[in-house]
Short mmCIF file of C-alpha atoms in Angstrom, two decimals:
data_model
loop_
_atom_site.label_atom_id
_atom_site.label_comp_id
_atom_site.label_asym_id
_atom_site.label_seq_id
_atom_site.Cartn_x
_atom_site.Cartn_y
_atom_site.Cartn_z
CA MET A 7 117.18 97.89 84.52
CA LYS A 8 113.75 99.85 84.62
CA PRO A 9 111.59 99.06 87.73
CA ILE A 10 108.79 96.28 87.28
CA LEU A 11 105.35 97.35 87.73
CA VAL A 12 102.95 95.55 89.66
CA LEU A 13 99.61 97.25 89.10
CA TYR A 14 96.27 96.20 90.79
CA ALA A 15 92.49 97.09 91.13
CA THR A 16 90.90 95.78 94.32
CA SER A 17 87.53 96.31 96.17
CA GLU A 18 88.02 94.73 99.68
CA GLY A 19 91.70 94.95 99.67
CA HIS A 20 92.72 91.46 98.92
CA THR A 21 94.01 91.72 95.53
CA ARG A 22 96.29 94.74 97.06
CA GLN A 23 97.71 92.20 99.38
CA VAL A 24 98.43 89.80 96.49
CA ALA A 25 100.16 92.51 94.46
CA GLU A 26 101.92 93.45 97.46
CA HIS A 27 103.10 90.07 97.92
CA VAL A 28 104.02 89.67 94.57
CA GLY A 29 105.98 92.99 94.57
CA GLU A 30 107.77 91.83 97.76
CA THR A 31 108.75 88.79 96.12
CA LEU A 32 110.17 90.28 93.02
CA VAL A 33 112.12 92.45 95.43
CA GLY A 34 113.42 89.49 97.17
CA ASP A 35 114.75 88.38 93.66
CA ASP A 36 116.65 91.66 93.52
CA LEU A 37 114.40 93.56 91.51
CA ASP A 38 113.16 97.31 91.59
CA VAL A 39 109.30 96.96 91.83
CA LYS A 40 106.43 99.75 92.14
CA VAL A 41 103.29 98.25 93.22
CA LEU A 42 100.48 100.79 92.38
CA ASN A 43 96.51 100.85 92.61
CA VAL A 44 94.89 101.51 89.18
CA SER A 45 92.98 104.20 90.32
CA ALA A 46 96.44 106.15 90.91
CA ALA A 47 97.66 105.46 87.60
CA ARG A 48 95.46 107.11 84.93
CA ASP A 49 98.18 109.05 83.42
CA LEU A 50 101.00 106.36 83.87
CA ASP A 51 103.74 106.02 81.04
CA LEU A 52 104.54 102.66 81.08
CA SER A 53 107.85 103.47 79.27
CA GLY A 54 109.53 104.01 82.78
CA PHE A 55 109.03 100.28 83.28
CA SER A 56 110.90 97.25 82.17
CA ALA A 57 108.05 94.57 82.74
CA ALA A 58 104.59 94.72 84.36
CA VAL A 59 102.18 92.25 86.46
CA LEU A 60 98.68 93.14 86.52
CA ALA A 61 96.02 91.88 88.92
CA SER A 62 92.46 92.08 88.98
CA PRO A 63 89.52 90.55 91.26
CA VAL A 64 86.60 88.88 89.62
CA HIS A 65 83.30 90.35 90.88
CA ALA A 66 80.00 89.07 89.43
CA PHE A 67 82.06 86.93 86.84
CA HIS A 68 83.92 90.14 85.36
CA HIS A 69 87.38 91.59 86.25
CA ASP A 70 87.70 94.84 87.23
CA ARG A 71 86.58 97.62 84.72
CA ALA A 72 89.33 100.31 85.78
CA LEU A 73 91.74 97.71 85.13
CA SER A 74 90.36 96.81 81.96
CA ARG A 75 90.31 100.38 80.75
CA PHE A 76 93.86 100.67 81.56
CA VAL A 77 94.86 97.65 79.51
CA LYS A 78 92.94 98.90 76.53
CA ALA A 79 94.75 102.43 76.71
CA HIS A 80 98.25 100.65 77.11
CA ARG A 81 97.85 97.41 75.62
CA ALA A 82 100.54 98.33 72.73
CA GLN A 83 103.15 99.08 75.50
CA LEU A 84 102.30 96.34 77.49
CA GLU A 85 102.76 93.83 74.30
CA LYS A 86 106.38 95.25 73.85
CA MET A 87 107.40 94.35 77.77
CA PRO A 88 107.58 91.09 79.65
CA SER A 89 104.00 91.18 81.02
CA ALA A 90 101.80 88.91 83.34
CA PHE A 91 98.18 88.77 84.41
CA LEU A 92 96.68 87.60 87.75
CA SER A 93 93.36 87.01 88.28
CA ILE A 94 92.09 86.74 91.50
CA SER A 95 88.59 84.65 92.50
CA LEU A 96 86.72 82.60 94.27
CA THR A 97 86.04 80.49 91.16
CA GLU A 98 89.83 79.37 91.53
CA ALA A 99 89.24 78.84 95.19
CA MET A 100 86.72 76.20 94.32
CA ILE A 101 89.02 74.46 91.92
CA GLU A 102 91.94 74.28 94.41
CA SER A 103 89.82 73.28 97.23
CA ALA A 104 89.96 69.59 98.40
CA GLU A 105 86.23 69.85 99.62
CA SER A 106 85.01 70.48 96.07
CA THR A 107 83.73 67.25 94.20
CA ASP A 108 85.08 66.50 90.63
CA GLU A 109 81.76 68.01 89.10
CA LYS A 110 81.90 71.23 90.84
CA ARG A 111 85.70 71.52 90.06
CA ARG A 112 84.98 70.84 86.38
CA GLY A 113 82.18 73.27 86.33
CA ALA A 114 84.81 75.90 87.95
CA ILE A 115 87.39 75.32 85.50
CA VAL A 116 84.89 76.01 82.79
CA GLU A 117 83.75 79.23 84.41
CA ARG A 118 87.46 80.38 85.09
CA ASP A 119 88.28 79.95 81.81
CA LYS A 120 85.36 82.03 80.54
CA GLN A 121 85.86 84.93 82.83
CA LEU A 122 89.84 84.89 81.49
CA GLU A 123 88.75 84.52 78.04
CA GLY A 124 86.36 87.53 78.40
CA PHE A 125 88.93 89.52 79.49
CA PHE A 126 91.30 88.79 77.10
CA THR A 127 88.46 89.28 74.23
CA GLU A 128 87.24 92.78 75.98
CA THR A 129 90.88 94.37 76.13
CA GLY A 130 92.79 92.87 73.12
CA TRP A 131 95.52 91.85 75.53
CA ARG A 132 96.71 88.08 75.86
CA PRO A 133 99.88 88.04 78.10
CA PRO A 134 102.13 85.35 77.81
CA LEU A 135 102.10 84.46 81.57
CA VAL A 136 98.37 84.01 83.23
CA GLN A 137 97.83 82.81 86.78
CA ALA A 138 94.68 82.29 88.27
CA VAL A 139 94.99 82.84 92.11
CA ALA A 140 92.24 81.61 94.67
CA GLY A 141 90.62 85.05 96.26
CA ALA A 142 89.09 85.65 99.65
CA LEU A 143 85.78 85.85 101.33
CA LEU A 144 86.06 89.32 103.15
CA PHE A 145 82.86 89.79 105.07
CA GLU A 146 84.05 92.31 107.49
CA GLN A 147 85.23 95.07 104.91
CA ALA A 148 81.82 94.52 102.82
CA GLY A 149 78.83 96.82 102.88
CA PHE A 150 75.58 95.06 103.73
CA PHE A 151 74.41 94.28 100.51
CA LYS A 152 77.65 92.58 99.40
CA ARG A 153 77.78 90.82 102.92
CA LEU A 154 74.62 89.33 101.70
CA LEU A 155 75.80 88.53 98.41
CA LEU A 156 79.05 86.73 100.24
CA LYS A 157 77.11 84.89 102.79
CA ALA A 158 75.13 83.19 99.88
CA ILE A 159 78.36 82.21 97.83
CA ALA A 160 79.68 81.14 101.09
CA ARG A 161 76.54 78.96 101.78
CA GLY A 162 76.61 77.50 98.01
CA ALA A 163 80.19 76.53 98.76
CA LYS A 164 79.62 74.92 102.09
CA LEU A 165 82.05 77.51 103.43
CA GLU A 166 81.77 79.38 106.78
CA SER A 167 79.67 82.57 106.06
CA ASN A 168 80.41 84.81 109.01
CA LYS A 169 84.23 85.01 109.28
CA ASP A 170 86.83 86.62 106.96
CA GLN A 171 88.52 83.61 104.69
CA VAL A 172 91.70 83.90 102.49
CA PHE A 173 92.14 80.92 100.13
CA THR A 174 95.44 82.40 98.35
CA ASN A 175 98.14 79.93 97.92
CA TRP A 176 100.90 81.82 98.74
CA ALA A 177 103.55 79.55 98.16
CA ALA A 178 102.17 79.22 94.25
CA LEU A 179 102.25 82.76 94.46
CA ASP A 180 105.99 83.01 95.05
CA GLY A 181 106.40 80.40 92.39
CA PHE A 182 104.78 82.80 89.86
CA ALA A 183 106.65 85.62 91.04
CA HIS A 184 109.94 83.89 90.66
CA GLU A 185 109.11 82.82 87.24
CA PHE A 186 108.18 86.12 86.17
CA ALA A 187 111.37 87.90 87.66
CA ALA A 188 113.54 85.46 85.30
CA ARG A 189 111.35 86.25 82.41
CA ALA A 190 111.88 90.05 83.23
CA ARG A 191 115.43 89.79 83.32
CA GLY A 192 115.19 88.30 79.79
#
C-alpha cells in the first residue's frame, strides 16, 4: 500500500501539531504516513499516495488560502482516493466548551457550518469524512497585532487572555484517525 498523505497549513503551529498527531495515530495503526506542510508541497504528485488527510486552520472566518489552492489544483486526484478534511478553529472550541451557553453554541455551530460550506464551495471538493477540531489560542507565537486580536477573541469568549491555551480534544482526534485508517484500508 502506498503511504497516506497528511497535508496541513499552519500559522502559529497548532495545525502542524494536529497533523502530526493524526500521522502518529495512523502509524500506530500500521500505516505508512508522510506528513507535509502545504508550503513544501507545491509540485506534489498525489499518485504516490493511497489516501489523504488535509488539515487547515480557520483565521478570520476562512480556511488557509494555500491549502485551498492546493485542493483546487488536485481536486480530481483527491476525489479518486480516500480523503478527509480537518477544520481547526476556535469556533469549534466554543461549540465544545462546557462554558458556552446554548445560544452561543448554536451561533457557533451556524458559523462553523458556514466556514466549512465556504471552503467546499470555493474548492469544489467535498470529502466523505470531515472533522471539525477545536483549535488553540497561541499568544506566544503571535506577532503584536495578532496578539491584540487574540486577546479580543479571548475576552469575548471569557477565556484567559495572557497565556497559550489548547482546546483540542485529542481523544476525539484519535477516533477520527482510526476511522480514517479503516477507510484507507478499504
